[in-house]
Coordinates of C-alpha atoms in Angstrom, one line a residue:
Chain A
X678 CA 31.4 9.2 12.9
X679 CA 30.5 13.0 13.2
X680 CA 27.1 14.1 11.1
X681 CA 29.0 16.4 8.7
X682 CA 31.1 13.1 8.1
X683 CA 28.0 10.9 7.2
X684 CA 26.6 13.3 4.7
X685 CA 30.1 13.7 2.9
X686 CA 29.8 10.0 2.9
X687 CA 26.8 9.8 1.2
X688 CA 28.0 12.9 -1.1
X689 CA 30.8 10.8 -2.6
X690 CA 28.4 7.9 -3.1
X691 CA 26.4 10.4 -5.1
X692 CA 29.5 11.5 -7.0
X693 CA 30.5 7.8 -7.6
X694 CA 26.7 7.5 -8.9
X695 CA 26.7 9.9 -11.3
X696 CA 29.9 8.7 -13.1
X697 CA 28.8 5.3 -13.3
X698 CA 25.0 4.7 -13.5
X699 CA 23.2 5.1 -16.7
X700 CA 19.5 4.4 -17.8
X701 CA 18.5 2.8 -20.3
X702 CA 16.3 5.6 -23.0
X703 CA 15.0 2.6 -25.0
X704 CA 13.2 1.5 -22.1
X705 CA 11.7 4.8 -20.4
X706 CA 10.3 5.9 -24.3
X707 CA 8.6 2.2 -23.9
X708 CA 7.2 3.1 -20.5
X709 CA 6.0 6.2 -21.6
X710 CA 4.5 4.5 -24.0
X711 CA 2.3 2.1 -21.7
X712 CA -1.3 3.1 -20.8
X713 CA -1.5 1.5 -17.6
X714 CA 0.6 -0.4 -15.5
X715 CA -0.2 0.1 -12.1
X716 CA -0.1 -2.7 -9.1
X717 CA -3.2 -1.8 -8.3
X718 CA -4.4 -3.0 -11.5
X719 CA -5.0 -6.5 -9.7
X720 CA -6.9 -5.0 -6.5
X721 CA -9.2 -2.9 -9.4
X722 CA -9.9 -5.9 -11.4
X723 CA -10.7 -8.6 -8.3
X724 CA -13.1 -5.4 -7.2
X725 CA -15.1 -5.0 -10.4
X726 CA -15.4 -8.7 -10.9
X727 CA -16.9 -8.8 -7.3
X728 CA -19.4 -5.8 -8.6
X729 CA -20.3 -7.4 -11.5
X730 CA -21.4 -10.4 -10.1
X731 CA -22.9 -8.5 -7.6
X732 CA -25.0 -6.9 -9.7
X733 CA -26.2 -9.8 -11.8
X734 CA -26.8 -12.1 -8.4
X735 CA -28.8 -8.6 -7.1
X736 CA -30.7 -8.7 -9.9
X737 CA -31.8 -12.0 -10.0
X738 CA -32.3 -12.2 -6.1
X739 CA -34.9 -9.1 -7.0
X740 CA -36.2 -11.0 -9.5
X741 CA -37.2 -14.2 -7.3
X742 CA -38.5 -11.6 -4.4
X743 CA -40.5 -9.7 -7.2
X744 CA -42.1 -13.0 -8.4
X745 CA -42.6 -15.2 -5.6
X746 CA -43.3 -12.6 -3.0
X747 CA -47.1 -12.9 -3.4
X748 CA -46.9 -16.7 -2.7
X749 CA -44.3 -17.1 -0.4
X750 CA -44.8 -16.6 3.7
X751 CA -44.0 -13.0 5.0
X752 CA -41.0 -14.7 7.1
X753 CA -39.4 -15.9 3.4
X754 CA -40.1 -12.6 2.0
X755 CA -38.5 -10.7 4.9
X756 CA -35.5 -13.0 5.0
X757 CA -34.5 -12.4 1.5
X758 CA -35.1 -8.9 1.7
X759 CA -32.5 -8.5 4.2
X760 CA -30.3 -10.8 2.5
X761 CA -30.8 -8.4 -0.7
X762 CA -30.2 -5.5 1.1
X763 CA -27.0 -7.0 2.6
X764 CA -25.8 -7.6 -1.1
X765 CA -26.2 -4.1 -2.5
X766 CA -24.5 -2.8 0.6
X767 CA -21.8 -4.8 -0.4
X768 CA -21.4 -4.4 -3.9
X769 CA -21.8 -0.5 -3.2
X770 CA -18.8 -0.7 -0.9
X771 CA -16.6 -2.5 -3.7
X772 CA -17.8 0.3 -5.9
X773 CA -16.7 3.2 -2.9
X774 CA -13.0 1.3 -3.0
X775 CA -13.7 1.4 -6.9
X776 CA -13.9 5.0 -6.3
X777 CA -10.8 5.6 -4.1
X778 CA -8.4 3.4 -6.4
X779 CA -9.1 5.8 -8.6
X780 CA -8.3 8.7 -6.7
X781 CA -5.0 7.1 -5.4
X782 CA -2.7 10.0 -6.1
X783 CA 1.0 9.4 -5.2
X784 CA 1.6 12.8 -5.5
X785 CA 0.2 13.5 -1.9
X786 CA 2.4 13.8 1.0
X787 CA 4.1 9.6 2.4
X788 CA 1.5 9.4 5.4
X789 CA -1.5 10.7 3.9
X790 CA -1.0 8.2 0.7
X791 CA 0.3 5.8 2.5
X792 CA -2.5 5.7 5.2
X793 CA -5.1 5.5 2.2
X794 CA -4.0 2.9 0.4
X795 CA -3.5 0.5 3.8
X796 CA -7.3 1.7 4.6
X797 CA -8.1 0.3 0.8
X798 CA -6.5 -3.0 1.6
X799 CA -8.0 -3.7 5.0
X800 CA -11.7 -2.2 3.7
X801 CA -12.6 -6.0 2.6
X802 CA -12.9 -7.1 6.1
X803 CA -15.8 -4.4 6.6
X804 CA -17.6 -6.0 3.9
X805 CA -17.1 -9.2 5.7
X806 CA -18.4 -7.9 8.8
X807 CA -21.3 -6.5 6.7
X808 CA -22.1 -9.9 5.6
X809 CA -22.5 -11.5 9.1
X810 CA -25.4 -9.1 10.0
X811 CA -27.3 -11.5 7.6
X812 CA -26.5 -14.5 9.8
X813 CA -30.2 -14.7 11.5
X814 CA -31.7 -14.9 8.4
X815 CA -30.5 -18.4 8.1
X816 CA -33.2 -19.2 11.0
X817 CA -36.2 -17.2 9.6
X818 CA -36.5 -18.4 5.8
X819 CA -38.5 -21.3 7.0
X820 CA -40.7 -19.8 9.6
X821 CA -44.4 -20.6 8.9
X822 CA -47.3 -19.0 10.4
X823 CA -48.7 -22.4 10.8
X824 CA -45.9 -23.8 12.7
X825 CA -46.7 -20.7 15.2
X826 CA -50.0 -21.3 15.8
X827 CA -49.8 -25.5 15.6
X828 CA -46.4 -25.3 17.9
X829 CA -46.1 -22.6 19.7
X830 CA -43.4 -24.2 22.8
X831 CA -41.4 -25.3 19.2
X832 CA -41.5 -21.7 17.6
X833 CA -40.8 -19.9 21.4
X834 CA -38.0 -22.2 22.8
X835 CA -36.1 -23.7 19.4
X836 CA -36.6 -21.3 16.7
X837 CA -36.5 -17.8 18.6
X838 CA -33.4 -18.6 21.0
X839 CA -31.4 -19.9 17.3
X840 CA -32.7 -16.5 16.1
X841 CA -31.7 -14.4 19.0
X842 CA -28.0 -16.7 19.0
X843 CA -27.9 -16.2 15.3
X844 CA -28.6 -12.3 15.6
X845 CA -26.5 -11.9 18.4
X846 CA -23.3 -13.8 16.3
X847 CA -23.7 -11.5 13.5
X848 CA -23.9 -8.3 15.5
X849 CA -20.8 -9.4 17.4
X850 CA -19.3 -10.4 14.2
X851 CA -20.0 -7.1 12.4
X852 CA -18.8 -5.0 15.4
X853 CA -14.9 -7.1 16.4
X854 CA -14.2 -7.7 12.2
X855 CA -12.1 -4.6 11.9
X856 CA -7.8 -4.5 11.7
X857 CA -7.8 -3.1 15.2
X858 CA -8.5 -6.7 16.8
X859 CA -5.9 -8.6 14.6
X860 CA -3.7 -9.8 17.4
X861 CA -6.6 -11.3 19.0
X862 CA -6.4 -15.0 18.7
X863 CA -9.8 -15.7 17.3
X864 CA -8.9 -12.6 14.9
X865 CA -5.9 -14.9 13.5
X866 CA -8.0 -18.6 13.5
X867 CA -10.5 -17.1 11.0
X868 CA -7.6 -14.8 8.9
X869 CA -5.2 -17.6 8.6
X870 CA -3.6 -18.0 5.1
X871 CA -2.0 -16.2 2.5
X872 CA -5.3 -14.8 1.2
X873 CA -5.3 -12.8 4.4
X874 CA -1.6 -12.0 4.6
X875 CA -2.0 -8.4 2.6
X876 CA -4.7 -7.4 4.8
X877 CA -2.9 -8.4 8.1
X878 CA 0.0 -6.7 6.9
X879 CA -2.0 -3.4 6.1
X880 CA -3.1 -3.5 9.8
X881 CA 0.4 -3.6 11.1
X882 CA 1.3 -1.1 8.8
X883 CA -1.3 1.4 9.9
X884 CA -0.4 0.8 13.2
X885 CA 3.4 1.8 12.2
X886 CA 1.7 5.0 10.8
X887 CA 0.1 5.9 14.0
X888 CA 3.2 5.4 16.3
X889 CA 5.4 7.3 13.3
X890 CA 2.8 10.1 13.8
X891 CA 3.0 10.1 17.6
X892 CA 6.5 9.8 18.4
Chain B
X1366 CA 7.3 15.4 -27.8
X1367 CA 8.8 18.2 -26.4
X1368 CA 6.9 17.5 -23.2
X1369 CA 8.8 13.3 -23.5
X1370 CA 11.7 14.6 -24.0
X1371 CA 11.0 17.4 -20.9
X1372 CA 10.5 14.3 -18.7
X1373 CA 13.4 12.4 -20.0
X1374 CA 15.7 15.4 -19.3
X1375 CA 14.4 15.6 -15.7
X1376 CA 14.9 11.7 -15.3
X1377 CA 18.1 11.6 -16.7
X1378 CA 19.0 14.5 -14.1
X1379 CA 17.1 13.0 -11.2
X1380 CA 18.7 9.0 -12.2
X1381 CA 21.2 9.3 -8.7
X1382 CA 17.5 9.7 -6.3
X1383 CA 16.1 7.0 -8.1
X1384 CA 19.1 4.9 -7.9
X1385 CA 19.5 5.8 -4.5
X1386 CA 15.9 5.2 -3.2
X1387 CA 15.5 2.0 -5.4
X1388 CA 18.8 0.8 -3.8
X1389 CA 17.2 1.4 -0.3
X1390 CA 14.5 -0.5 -0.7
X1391 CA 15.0 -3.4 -2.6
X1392 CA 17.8 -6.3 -1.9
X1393 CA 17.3 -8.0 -5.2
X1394 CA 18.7 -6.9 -8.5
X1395 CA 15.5 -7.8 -10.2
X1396 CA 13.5 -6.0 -7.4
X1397 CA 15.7 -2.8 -7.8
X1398 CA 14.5 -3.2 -11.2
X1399 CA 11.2 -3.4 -11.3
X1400 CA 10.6 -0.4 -9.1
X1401 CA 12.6 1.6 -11.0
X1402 CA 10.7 1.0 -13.8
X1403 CA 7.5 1.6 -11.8
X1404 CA 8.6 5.1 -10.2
X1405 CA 9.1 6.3 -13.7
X1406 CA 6.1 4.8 -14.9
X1407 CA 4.1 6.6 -12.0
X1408 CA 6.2 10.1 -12.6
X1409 CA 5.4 10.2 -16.0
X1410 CA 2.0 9.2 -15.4
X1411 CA 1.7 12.6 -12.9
X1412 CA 3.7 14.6 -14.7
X1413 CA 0.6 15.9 -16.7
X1414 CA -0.5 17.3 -13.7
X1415 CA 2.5 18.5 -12.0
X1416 CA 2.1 21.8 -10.8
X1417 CA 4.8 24.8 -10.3
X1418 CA 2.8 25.4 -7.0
X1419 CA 5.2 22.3 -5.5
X1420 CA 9.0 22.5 -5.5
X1421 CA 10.4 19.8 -8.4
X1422 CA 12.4 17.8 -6.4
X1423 CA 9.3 17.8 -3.4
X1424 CA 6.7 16.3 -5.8
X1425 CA 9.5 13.8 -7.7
X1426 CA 10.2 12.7 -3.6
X1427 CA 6.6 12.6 -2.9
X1428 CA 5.9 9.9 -6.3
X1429 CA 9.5 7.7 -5.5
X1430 CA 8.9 7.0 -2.3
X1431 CA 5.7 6.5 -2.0
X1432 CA 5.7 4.0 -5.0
X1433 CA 8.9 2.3 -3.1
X1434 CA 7.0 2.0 0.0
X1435 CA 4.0 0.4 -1.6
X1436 CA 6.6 -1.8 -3.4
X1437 CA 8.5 -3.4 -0.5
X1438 CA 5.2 -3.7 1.6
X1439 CA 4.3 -5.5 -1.5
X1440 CA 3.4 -9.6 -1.0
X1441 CA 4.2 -10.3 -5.0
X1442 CA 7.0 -7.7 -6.2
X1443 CA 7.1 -8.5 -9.4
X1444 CA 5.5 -6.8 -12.5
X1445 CA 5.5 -7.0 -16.0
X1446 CA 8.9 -5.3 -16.8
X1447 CA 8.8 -4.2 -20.0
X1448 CA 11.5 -5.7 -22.7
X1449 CA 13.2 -9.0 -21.3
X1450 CA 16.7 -8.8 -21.7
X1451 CA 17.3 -5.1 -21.3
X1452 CA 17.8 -3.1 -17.9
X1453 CA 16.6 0.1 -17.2
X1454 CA 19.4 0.4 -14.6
X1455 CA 23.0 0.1 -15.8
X1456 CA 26.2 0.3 -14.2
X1457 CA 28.3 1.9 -16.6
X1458 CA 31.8 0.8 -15.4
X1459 CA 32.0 -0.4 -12.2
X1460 CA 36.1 0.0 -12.0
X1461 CA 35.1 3.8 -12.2
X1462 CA 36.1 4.3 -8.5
X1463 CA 39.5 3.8 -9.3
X1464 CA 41.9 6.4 -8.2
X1465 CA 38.7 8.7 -6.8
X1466 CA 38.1 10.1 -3.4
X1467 CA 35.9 7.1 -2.4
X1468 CA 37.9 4.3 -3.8
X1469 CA 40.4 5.3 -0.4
X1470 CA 40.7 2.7 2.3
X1471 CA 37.8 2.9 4.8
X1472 CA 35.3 4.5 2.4
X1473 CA 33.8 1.7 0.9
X1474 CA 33.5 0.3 3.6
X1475 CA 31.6 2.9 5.7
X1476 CA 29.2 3.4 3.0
X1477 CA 28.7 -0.2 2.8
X1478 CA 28.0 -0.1 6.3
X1479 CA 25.8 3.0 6.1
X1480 CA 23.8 1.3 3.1
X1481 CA 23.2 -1.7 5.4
X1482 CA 21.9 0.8 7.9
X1483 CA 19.8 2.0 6.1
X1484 CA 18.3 -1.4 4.7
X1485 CA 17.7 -2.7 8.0
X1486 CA 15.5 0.4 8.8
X1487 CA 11.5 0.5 8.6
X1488 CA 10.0 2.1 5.5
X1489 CA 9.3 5.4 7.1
X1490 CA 12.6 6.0 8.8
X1491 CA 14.2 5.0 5.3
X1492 CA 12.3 8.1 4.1
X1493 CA 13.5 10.4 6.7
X1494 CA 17.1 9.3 6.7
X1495 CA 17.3 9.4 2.7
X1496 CA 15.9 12.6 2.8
X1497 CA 18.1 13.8 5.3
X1498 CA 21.5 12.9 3.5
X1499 CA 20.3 14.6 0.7
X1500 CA 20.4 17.7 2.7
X1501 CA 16.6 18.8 2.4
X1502 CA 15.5 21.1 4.8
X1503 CA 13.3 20.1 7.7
X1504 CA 10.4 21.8 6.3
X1505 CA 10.6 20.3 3.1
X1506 CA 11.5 16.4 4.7
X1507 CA 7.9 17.4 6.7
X1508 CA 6.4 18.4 3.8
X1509 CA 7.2 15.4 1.7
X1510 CA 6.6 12.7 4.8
X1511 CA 3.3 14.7 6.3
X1512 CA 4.3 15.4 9.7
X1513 CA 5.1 18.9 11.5
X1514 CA 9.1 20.0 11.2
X1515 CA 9.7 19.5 15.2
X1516 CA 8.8 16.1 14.5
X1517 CA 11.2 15.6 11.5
X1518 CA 14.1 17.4 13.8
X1519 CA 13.1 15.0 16.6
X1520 CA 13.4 11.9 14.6
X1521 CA 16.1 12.5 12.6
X1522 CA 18.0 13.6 16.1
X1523 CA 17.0 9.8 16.9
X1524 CA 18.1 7.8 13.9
X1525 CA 21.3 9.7 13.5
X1526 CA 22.4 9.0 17.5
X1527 CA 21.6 5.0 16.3
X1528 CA 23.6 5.5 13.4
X1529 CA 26.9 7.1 15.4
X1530 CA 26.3 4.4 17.0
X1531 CA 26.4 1.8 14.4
X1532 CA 29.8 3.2 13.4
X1533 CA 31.4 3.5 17.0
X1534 CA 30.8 0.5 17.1
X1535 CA 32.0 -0.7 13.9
X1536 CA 35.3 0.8 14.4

C-alpha cells in the first residue's frame, strides 16, 4: 500500500468519524465543572503525607537533641545529628517533587513533559539512597568514651571496622540506588513488588526517551 | 460562559483527534473512556492559559497526547469518571457506513489492519504516526514531540517502510 493510499485510508476513517461519533455535553459542562481531578492527585497526596510526618518526627527528633544533648555522650549527640540532618534532606526533597508536580504543565512539547514526569516518579529512589548515608550511625549511638579508654582492642578492632563496613554500605548504597542500574540483579532483589513497579517502569521509559531522542 | 461555551465549540470540532488518539491508546471501552474524559479535563484546565503564540491544533496535540501517554504508561487506569451510567463517547449510529466510500470491500479491513498497527506500536511512535496521518507538517510533528524536523522525517521514513510492509504482507 502506497503512502498517499494510507493517508486516504485514515481520511475516510475520519469522515466515517465525524458522521457517527458524538459527545456527550452533559458530561464535558460536569467536567468543567470539577476543580481538580488530576492522576497526580495520588503521587501529591502520598508526598505531603510523607512531609508532614516529616516535619512533626523532625521536630521532635530536635526536641530530644535540644534536651538531652547536655547529658548524653558526644558519640549519641553526633549520631542523631546526622540522623536529623538525613531527615530534613529528605522531607526537603518530597517538598522539591512537591514543587515540580505543581509545575507539571502538559502543555510543553511530548519529550520534555514526558521526561519530567518519569524523573518525578523515579526521584523516590534518591531519597532512598539519601537515607542509607545514615547507616553508620547505627554503630556510633552507643559509643562511650569509657569504653575507649577501658577497651581500647574492643573499640579499635569491633566497633571501628562495623563503622567503616557500615559507612562504606551506605556510601555504596547512596552512589548505585539510581534507575540507571535497574537491570542489575541486586537492583531487582531489593525493588521487587508492585510498590516498585511504577518506578521500574519510569526507568525503562526514560531509557525509551533517550534512544527516541538518538535515533 | 462565553469562554465554556468557546471550549465546548473547539471540543466539539476537535471530538475526531480525541477519538482518534483515545482509540490509539486504549484497548478497553472503559479505558477509552476515562482518558477521554481526562484530556478534556486537562484542556480545559489549560485553556486559561492558552496562548495565540502556539498554533490551536499544536497546543490541543501537545495536552492529548501527552495525557494519553501518561495514561497507558499508567499501572491503575482508572479514575473517577464522572456520572455512572452516561458516556462521554457515543457512537451515534454505527450502520452509518452503509453505502459510503469506506463501507467498500477491502476498506474496513485495511483500516482495521492499520488500527492494529498502530496499537501494537510504542507510545512515542504512536505520536509520530498519528500525527503524520493527520498530515501535519514535519516542523509542526517536531514541534509537538520535541525533537529536530530531520529526525521526524527520518522516523516517520522508518515506521511507514514497516507499515508497507505490514500490508504487503497482509495481502
Amino acid at each position: 500500500m502506497e503512502n498517499i493510499e494510507i493517508i486516504n485510508l485514515w481520511k475516510q476513517y475520519d469522515e466515517k468519524l465525524e458522521k457517527s461519533l458524538s459527545l456527550n455535553q452533559k458530561i464535558i459542562a460536569e467536567l468543567q465543572q470539577q476543580k481538580a481531578k488530576s492522576a497526580l492527585r495520588p503521587a501529591r497526596n502520598y508526598k505531603l503525607f510523607v512531609v508532614f510526618f516529616g516535619i512533626v518526627y523532625s521536630a521532635l527528633v530536635s526536641y530530644f537533641l535540644y534536651h538531652l544533648s547536655p547529658i548524653a555522650s558526644v558519640f549519641l549527640n553526633l549520631s542523631v545529628g546526622i540522623h536529623l540532618l538525613i531527615m530534613i534532606i529528605a522531607v526537603g526533597m518530597y517538598i522539591r517533587q512537591l514543587v515540580l508536580i505543581s509545575e507539571i504543565d502538559r502543555s510543553e512539547n511530548i519529550l520534555q513533559m514526558q521526561q519530567k514526569m518519569a524523573k518525578l516518579q523515579s526521584s523516590t529512589l534518591k531519597v532512598i539512597g539519601i537515607c542509607f548515608l545514615q547507616f553508620p550511625v547505627f554503630a556510633t549511638w552507643n559509643i562511650r568514651l569509657e569504653l575507649i579508654e577501658k577497651n581500647p582492642l574492643a573499640f579499635w578492632l569491633i566497633q571501628i571496622p562495623v563503622v567503616a563496613l557500615l559507612t562504606y554500605i551506605g556510601i555504596w548504597f547512596f552512589k548505585n540506588i539510581n534507575i540507571k542500574n535497574m537491570d542489575k540483579r541486586w537492583f531487582r532483589m531489593m525493588f521487587y513488588g508492585v510498590e516498585w513497579n511504577s518506578i521500574i517502569k519510569s526507568g525503562k521509559f526514560l531509557k525509551e526517551i533517550e534512544t527516541f531522542e538518538k535515533n | 460562559m462565553q469562554h465554556q461555551q468557546e471550549f465546548l465549540n473547539i471540543i466539539e470540532t476537535n471530538k475526531r483527534l480525541i477519538f482518534k488518539i483515545c482509540n490509539s491508546y486504549c484497548q478497553n471501552a472503559d479505558d477509552r473512556e476515562d482518558l477521554a474524559q481526562e484530556i478534556i479535563f486537562q484542556l480545559w484546565k489549560s485553556w486559561g492559559n492558552f496562548s495565540n503564540d502556539y498554533k490551536l491544533s499544536t497546543w490541543m496535540y501537545r495536552i492529548a497526547l501527552n495525557v494519553a501517554i501518561s495514561f497507558y504508561r499508567r499501572e491503575k487506569k482508572t479514575t473517577n469518571t464522572i456520572l455512572m451510567g452516561e458516556h462521554l463517547i457515543e457512537i451515534v449510529d454505527e450502520d452509518c457506513s452503509k453505502g459510503m466510500p469506506w463501507a467498500e470491500e477491502g476498506l474496513e479491513e485495511n483500516l482495521n489492519a492499520l488500527q492494529k498497527f498502530i496499537n501494537e506500536l510504542r507510545p512515542l511512535d504512536k505520536a509520530l504516526i498519528l500525527l503524520y496521518l493527520e498530515e501535519k507538517s514535519h516542523k509542526e510533528i517536531a514541534e509537538i514531540i520535541g525533537i529536530t524536523s530531520t529526525n521526524v522525517a527520518t522516523k516517520i521514513g522508518r515506521i511507514k517502510e514497516q507499515l508497507k510492509q505490514k500490508f504487503s504482507t497482509k495481502n
